[in-house]
Amino acid sequence: MPTVGLGLWKISNETVASQIYQAIKVGYRLFDGACDYGNEVEAGQGIRRAIDEGLVKRSDLFITSKLWSTYHAREHVKPALQRTLSDMGLDYLDLYIVHFPFALKYVPFDLKYPPQTDDGHGNQNTRANVPFQETWEAMEAVYNEGLVKNIGISNIGGAMLYDLLSYAKVKPAVLQIELHPYLVRNQLVALAHSEGIAITAYSSFGDASYQELGFKADSPSFKPLLKHDIIAEIAKAHEKSPAQVLLRWAVERGCAVIPKSSNVDRLRQNLDIFGFSLSDDEVVRINELDKNFILNDPAKWINISIWAN
């Protein structure tokens, strides 16, 4: 799996094909999508254009998608994957991830697709009692069929990871988690790596991705990560941007990153994070920003408290 990819969350249907095409032109090979993002048809068009024009072969690319929570039941996992493959015009995925560790009640494709948090009738969906083991066994089945090259999980903590490893016949290849200096997660990163599980970090710029969703800081003293004095100071010392410092911090922890940008210059900058290293002191100063601050909390948008404590 490449170390730096393009995340497709919140990229509009109108622009995602051209953004993928441009990203491939500047060197991106990892693309992180999901059924829930609602842009897989157009994402597939961008991939196909690049392949048809000879910029890349399919085997050069690493394409990720995710199983949405309405399709956790054993009988729904394969059809959900097949819908993604059909929409994207692909024969296989390089990585298929269980998006969240909870199931929602099933919504048929012809009622609403992707359903997101809707029950198909304009109401908020509710939790379904599908054991995660059932979902994982169905993920293993599509892996064994060769429809996906790897399977993984997202948005789970250590206790659930230990449980999954107790019954998994196919170990998850990747754990995708929110990870930034306000949410350092040293123990979870160490646990995954100790089990040979790669980590993909999302929301590397912290609150930046959530501003357009109405994010409001709980405290007037809250500083956006991209504008934080410490990040800016370190960036200046290396003649890099704050975004490059944040990405480098994650990569030096052994994590892949999937930042989003519609600007070609920033796409290039986000790839250009391998020509410098952070000092031990700089890493310590960044780590000290940790607040255990989770931005992607389902309790806020569907009232399911997976991070309850």
Protein backbone atom coordinates (compact mmCIF):
# COMPACT_ATOMS: atom_id res chain seq x y z
CA MET A 1 0.00 0.00 0.00
CA PRO A 2 1.42 3.42 -0.91
CA THR A 3 2.22 5.74 1.97
CA VAL A 4 0.36 8.79 0.64
CA GLY A 5 -3.02 8.63 -1.05
CA LEU A 6 -5.97 10.78 -1.95
CA GLY A 7 -9.00 10.57 0.33
CA LEU A 8 -12.30 10.85 -1.55
CA TRP A 9 -14.54 11.86 1.37
CA LYS A 10 -16.53 15.03 0.63
CA ILE A 11 -15.21 15.36 -2.94
CA SER A 12 -18.22 16.29 -5.03
CA ASN A 13 -19.64 14.06 -7.74
CA GLU A 14 -19.00 16.85 -10.23
CA THR A 15 -15.26 17.06 -9.55
CA VAL A 16 -14.07 13.69 -8.23
CA ALA A 17 -13.31 12.18 -11.66
CA SER A 18 -11.10 15.09 -12.69
CA GLN A 19 -9.42 15.22 -9.26
CA ILE A 20 -8.50 11.55 -9.43
CA TYR A 21 -7.22 11.97 -12.98
CA GLN A 22 -5.09 14.97 -11.98
CA ALA A 23 -3.84 13.16 -8.88
CA ILE A 24 -2.71 10.21 -10.97
CA LYS A 25 -0.88 12.60 -13.28
CA VAL A 26 1.11 14.06 -10.38
CA GLY A 27 1.96 10.65 -8.92
CA TYR A 28 -0.84 9.39 -6.65
CA ARG A 29 -1.54 5.67 -6.72
CA LEU A 30 -3.64 5.14 -3.57
CA PHE A 31 -7.29 6.24 -3.61
CA ASP A 32 -9.43 5.85 -0.52
CA GLY A 33 -13.17 5.78 -1.20
CA ALA A 34 -16.35 4.36 0.30
CA CYS A 35 -19.90 3.48 -0.62
CA ASP A 36 -21.04 6.08 1.91
CA TYR A 37 -19.26 8.90 0.07
CA GLY A 38 -21.75 8.61 -2.79
CA ASN A 39 -19.20 9.29 -5.53
CA GLU A 40 -17.99 5.84 -6.58
CA VAL A 41 -19.43 5.98 -10.12
CA GLU A 42 -17.58 9.20 -10.87
CA ALA A 43 -14.44 8.02 -9.05
CA GLY A 44 -14.39 5.00 -11.32
CA GLN A 45 -14.66 7.27 -14.35
CA GLY A 46 -11.53 9.16 -13.30
CA ILE A 47 -9.63 5.91 -12.81
CA ARG A 48 -10.81 4.56 -16.16
CA ARG A 49 -9.77 7.72 -18.00
CA ALA A 50 -6.24 7.50 -16.61
CA ILE A 51 -5.99 3.80 -17.53
CA ASP A 52 -7.44 4.30 -21.01
CA GLU A 53 -4.95 7.11 -21.71
CA GLY A 54 -2.06 4.91 -20.65
CA LEU A 55 -1.05 6.94 -17.60
CA VAL A 56 -1.24 3.84 -15.40
CA LYS A 57 -2.25 0.21 -15.44
CA ARG A 58 -4.86 -1.08 -13.02
CA SER A 59 -2.13 -3.03 -11.24
CA ASP A 60 -0.31 0.25 -10.51
CA LEU A 61 -3.20 1.53 -8.40
CA PHE A 62 -4.32 0.70 -4.87
CA ILE A 63 -8.07 1.23 -4.61
CA THR A 64 -9.85 1.12 -1.26
CA SER A 65 -13.57 1.13 -0.56
CA LYS A 66 -15.64 0.47 2.53
CA LEU A 67 -18.64 -1.62 3.56
CA TRP A 68 -21.39 0.61 4.90
CA SER A 69 -23.19 -0.22 8.14
CA THR A 70 -26.52 -1.12 6.50
CA TYR A 71 -24.85 -4.11 4.82
CA HIS A 72 -23.26 -5.89 7.78
CA ALA A 73 -25.48 -8.99 7.66
CA ARG A 74 -23.80 -12.00 6.08
CA GLU A 75 -26.11 -12.06 3.06
CA HIS A 76 -25.60 -8.36 2.29
CA VAL A 77 -21.79 -8.06 2.33
CA LYS A 78 -21.09 -9.57 -1.09
CA PRO A 79 -23.92 -7.70 -2.87
CA ALA A 80 -22.65 -4.44 -1.34
CA LEU A 81 -19.15 -5.16 -2.61
CA GLN A 82 -20.47 -6.12 -6.04
CA ARG A 83 -22.38 -2.82 -6.22
CA THR A 84 -19.17 -0.93 -5.45
CA LEU A 85 -17.24 -2.88 -8.09
CA SER A 86 -19.98 -2.29 -10.66
CA ASP A 87 -20.21 1.43 -9.88
CA MET A 88 -16.44 1.86 -10.14
CA GLY A 89 -16.03 -0.37 -13.17
CA LEU A 90 -13.51 -2.60 -11.41
CA ASP A 91 -12.96 -6.35 -11.22
CA TYR A 92 -11.47 -6.23 -7.72
CA LEU A 93 -10.52 -3.91 -4.87
CA ASP A 94 -7.09 -3.77 -3.33
CA LEU A 95 -8.62 -3.18 0.11
CA TYR A 96 -12.17 -3.49 1.43
CA ILE A 97 -12.75 -2.06 4.90
CA VAL A 98 -15.64 -2.36 7.35
CA HIS A 99 -16.37 1.36 7.71
CA PHE A 100 -17.76 1.36 11.26
CA PRO A 101 -18.02 -1.34 13.95
CA PHE A 102 -21.81 -1.14 14.23
CA ALA A 103 -24.65 -2.33 12.02
CA LEU A 104 -27.64 -0.30 10.88
CA LYS A 105 -30.92 -1.77 9.69
CA TYR A 106 -30.76 -2.91 6.08
CA VAL A 107 -31.88 -0.52 3.35
CA PRO A 108 -32.39 -2.13 -0.09
CA PHE A 109 -30.46 -0.59 -2.98
CA ASP A 110 -33.63 0.32 -4.85
CA LEU A 111 -35.00 2.20 -1.84
CA LYS A 112 -31.97 4.46 -1.34
CA TYR A 113 -28.32 4.13 -2.30
CA PRO A 114 -26.11 4.97 -0.62
CA PRO A 115 -28.44 5.23 2.37
CA GLN A 116 -25.92 6.92 4.69
CA THR A 117 -27.86 7.41 7.97
CA ASP A 118 -31.31 7.31 6.30
CA ASP A 119 -33.64 4.34 6.82
CA GLY A 120 -34.83 4.67 3.24
CA HIS A 121 -38.01 6.50 4.26
CA GLY A 122 -36.54 9.85 5.22
CA ASN A 123 -35.99 8.97 8.88
CA GLN A 124 -32.78 8.37 10.80
CA ASN A 125 -31.79 4.74 10.71
CA THR A 126 -31.34 2.70 13.88
CA ARG A 127 -28.92 0.05 15.04
CA ALA A 128 -29.28 -3.57 13.91
CA ASN A 129 -28.17 -6.51 16.03
CA VAL A 130 -25.61 -8.06 13.68
CA PRO A 131 -22.56 -9.53 15.45
CA PHE A 132 -19.31 -8.19 14.08
CA GLN A 133 -18.04 -11.77 13.78
CA GLU A 134 -20.77 -12.46 11.21
CA THR A 135 -19.70 -9.43 9.20
CA TRP A 136 -16.05 -10.39 9.35
CA GLU A 137 -16.73 -13.95 8.21
CA ALA A 138 -18.55 -12.53 5.18
CA MET A 139 -15.58 -10.25 4.53
CA GLU A 140 -13.31 -13.29 4.66
CA ALA A 141 -15.57 -15.01 2.12
CA VAL A 142 -15.24 -12.23 -0.49
CA TYR A 143 -11.49 -12.18 0.18
CA ASN A 144 -11.31 -15.93 -0.43
CA GLU A 145 -13.25 -15.47 -3.68
CA GLY A 146 -10.59 -13.05 -4.92
CA LEU A 147 -12.95 -10.09 -5.17
CA VAL A 148 -10.67 -8.12 -2.84
CA LYS A 149 -6.93 -8.40 -2.27
CA ASN A 150 -7.06 -7.35 1.39
CA ILE A 151 -9.68 -6.75 4.06
CA GLY A 152 -9.53 -4.31 6.93
CA ILE A 153 -11.34 -2.45 9.67
CA SER A 154 -11.87 1.14 10.67
CA ASN A 155 -12.90 3.16 13.70
CA ILE A 156 -12.32 0.45 16.30
CA GLY A 157 -10.35 0.46 19.53
CA GLY A 158 -8.04 -2.00 21.20
CA ALA A 159 -10.63 -4.17 22.96
CA MET A 160 -12.56 -4.82 19.75
CA LEU A 161 -9.34 -5.47 17.84
CA TYR A 162 -8.30 -8.11 20.37
CA ASP A 163 -11.73 -9.74 20.06
CA LEU A 164 -11.57 -9.74 16.25
CA LEU A 165 -8.13 -11.35 16.30
CA SER A 166 -9.48 -14.15 18.50
CA TYR A 167 -11.72 -15.48 15.72
CA ALA A 168 -10.41 -14.04 12.46
CA LYS A 169 -9.18 -16.64 9.98
CA VAL A 170 -7.95 -13.79 7.79
CA LYS A 171 -6.23 -11.12 9.85
CA PRO A 172 -7.16 -7.52 8.95
CA ALA A 173 -4.44 -6.04 6.76
CA VAL A 174 -5.23 -2.44 7.65
CA LEU A 175 -6.76 -0.46 10.49
CA GLN A 176 -7.98 2.96 9.38
CA ILE A 177 -8.42 5.48 12.20
CA GLU A 178 -8.71 9.17 12.88
CA LEU A 179 -5.21 10.25 13.82
CA HIS A 180 -3.72 13.72 14.32
CA PRO A 181 -1.80 15.56 17.04
CA TYR A 182 -5.00 16.22 18.99
CA LEU A 183 -5.67 12.44 18.89
CA VAL A 184 -2.28 10.73 19.11
CA ARG A 185 -3.42 7.18 20.04
CA ASN A 186 0.02 5.79 20.88
CA GLN A 187 -1.31 2.57 22.42
CA LEU A 188 -3.62 1.72 19.51
CA VAL A 189 -0.90 2.42 16.94
CA ALA A 190 1.55 0.23 18.86
CA LEU A 191 -1.01 -2.58 19.23
CA ALA A 192 -1.84 -2.66 15.52
CA HIS A 193 1.79 -2.62 14.51
CA SER A 194 2.63 -5.37 16.99
CA GLU A 195 0.03 -7.54 15.25
CA GLY A 196 1.38 -6.78 11.79
CA ILE A 197 -1.59 -4.57 10.91
CA ALA A 198 -0.87 -1.48 8.83
CA ILE A 199 -2.49 1.82 9.81
CA THR A 200 -4.04 4.42 7.57
CA ALA A 201 -4.53 7.75 9.30
CA TYR A 202 -7.45 9.93 8.27
CA SER A 203 -8.25 13.53 9.22
CA SER A 204 -4.53 14.28 9.44
CA PHE A 205 -5.30 18.01 9.52
CA GLY A 206 -7.64 17.64 12.49
CA ASP A 207 -10.61 19.96 12.44
CA ALA A 208 -9.96 21.22 8.89
CA SER A 209 -12.12 18.53 7.26
CA TYR A 210 -14.99 19.17 9.66
CA GLN A 211 -15.32 22.95 9.38
CA GLU A 212 -17.77 22.71 6.47
CA LEU A 213 -19.83 20.22 8.47
CA GLY A 214 -20.46 22.82 11.15
CA PHE A 215 -17.68 21.90 13.58
CA LYS A 216 -17.57 24.26 16.54
CA ALA A 217 -14.86 24.18 19.16
CA ASP A 218 -15.93 23.47 22.73
CA SER A 219 -13.48 26.06 24.01
CA PRO A 220 -12.62 29.59 22.81
CA SER A 221 -8.96 28.67 23.28
CA PHE A 222 -9.16 25.90 20.67
CA LYS A 223 -6.60 26.34 17.87
CA PRO A 224 -7.08 24.78 14.43
CA LEU A 225 -4.17 22.41 13.84
CA LEU A 226 -3.17 23.99 10.54
CA LYS A 227 -2.85 27.33 12.33
CA HIS A 228 -1.29 26.11 15.57
CA ASP A 229 1.80 28.07 16.63
CA ILE A 230 3.88 24.96 17.29
CA ILE A 231 3.05 23.36 13.94
CA ALA A 232 3.75 26.67 12.16
CA GLU A 233 7.09 27.06 13.93
CA ILE A 234 8.22 23.56 13.00
CA ALA A 235 7.05 24.08 9.41
CA LYS A 236 9.06 27.28 9.14
CA ALA A 237 12.18 25.56 10.45
CA HIS A 238 11.94 22.97 7.66
CA GLU A 239 10.71 25.39 4.99
CA LYS A 240 7.59 23.26 4.64
CA SER A 241 3.88 23.93 5.06
CA PRO A 242 1.97 23.05 8.27
CA ALA A 243 0.11 20.40 6.26
CA GLN A 244 3.39 18.76 5.27
CA VAL A 245 4.53 18.70 8.89
CA LEU A 246 1.29 17.05 10.02
CA LEU A 247 1.54 14.41 7.29
CA ARG A 248 5.22 13.80 8.03
CA TRP A 249 4.42 13.32 11.73
CA ALA A 250 1.99 10.52 10.86
CA VAL A 251 4.28 8.89 8.30
CA GLU A 252 7.17 8.82 10.76
CA ARG A 253 4.89 6.80 13.06
CA GLY A 254 4.57 4.17 10.34
CA CYS A 255 1.14 5.26 9.10
CA ALA A 256 -0.19 5.86 5.61
CA VAL A 257 -2.06 9.13 5.07
CA ILE A 258 -4.95 10.06 2.78
CA PRO A 259 -5.30 13.86 2.69
CA LYS A 260 -7.78 15.51 0.34
CA SER A 261 -7.13 18.50 -1.88
CA SER A 262 -8.63 19.92 -5.06
CA ASN A 263 -5.56 22.10 -5.68
CA VAL A 264 -2.87 20.56 -7.89
CA ASP A 265 -0.07 22.42 -6.11
CA ARG A 266 -1.26 21.14 -2.73
CA LEU A 267 -1.59 17.64 -4.17
CA ARG A 268 2.10 17.84 -5.04
CA GLN A 269 2.98 19.29 -1.64
CA ASN A 270 1.16 16.48 0.15
CA LEU A 271 3.31 13.96 -1.75
CA ASP A 272 6.49 15.90 -1.01
CA ILE A 273 6.98 14.81 2.60
CA PHE A 274 9.95 12.46 2.28
CA GLY A 275 12.78 14.96 1.92
CA PHE A 276 12.88 15.97 5.58
CA SER A 277 12.58 14.44 9.04
CA LEU A 278 11.29 15.74 12.34
CA SER A 279 13.71 15.86 15.24
CA ASP A 280 12.98 13.95 18.43
CA ASP A 281 12.26 17.26 20.16
CA GLU A 282 9.82 18.30 17.45
CA VAL A 283 7.98 14.98 17.70
CA VAL A 284 7.70 15.40 21.48
CA ARG A 285 6.32 18.92 21.09
CA ILE A 286 3.73 17.73 18.55
CA ASN A 287 2.73 14.74 20.69
CA GLU A 288 2.19 17.04 23.67
CA LEU A 289 -0.72 18.62 21.79
CA ASP A 290 -2.74 15.44 22.41
CA LYS A 291 -6.23 16.09 23.81
CA ASN A 292 -7.80 12.67 23.03
CA PHE A 293 -10.08 14.78 20.84
CA ILE A 294 -12.25 12.66 18.52
CA LEU A 295 -13.92 14.53 15.68
CA ASN A 296 -15.57 11.59 13.88
CA ASP A 297 -17.88 10.47 16.67
CA PRO A 298 -21.05 8.61 15.59
CA ALA A 299 -22.70 9.71 18.83
CA LYS A 300 -22.95 13.15 17.25
CA TRP A 301 -24.56 12.12 13.97
CA ILE A 302 -26.49 8.91 14.64
CA ASN A 303 -26.51 8.61 18.44
CA ILE A 304 -24.36 5.48 18.57
CA SER A 305 -21.68 5.85 21.22
CA ILE A 306 -18.83 3.65 20.10
CA TRP A 307 -16.36 5.79 22.08
CA ALA A 308 -18.41 5.84 25.29
CA ASN A 309 -16.37 5.85 28.50
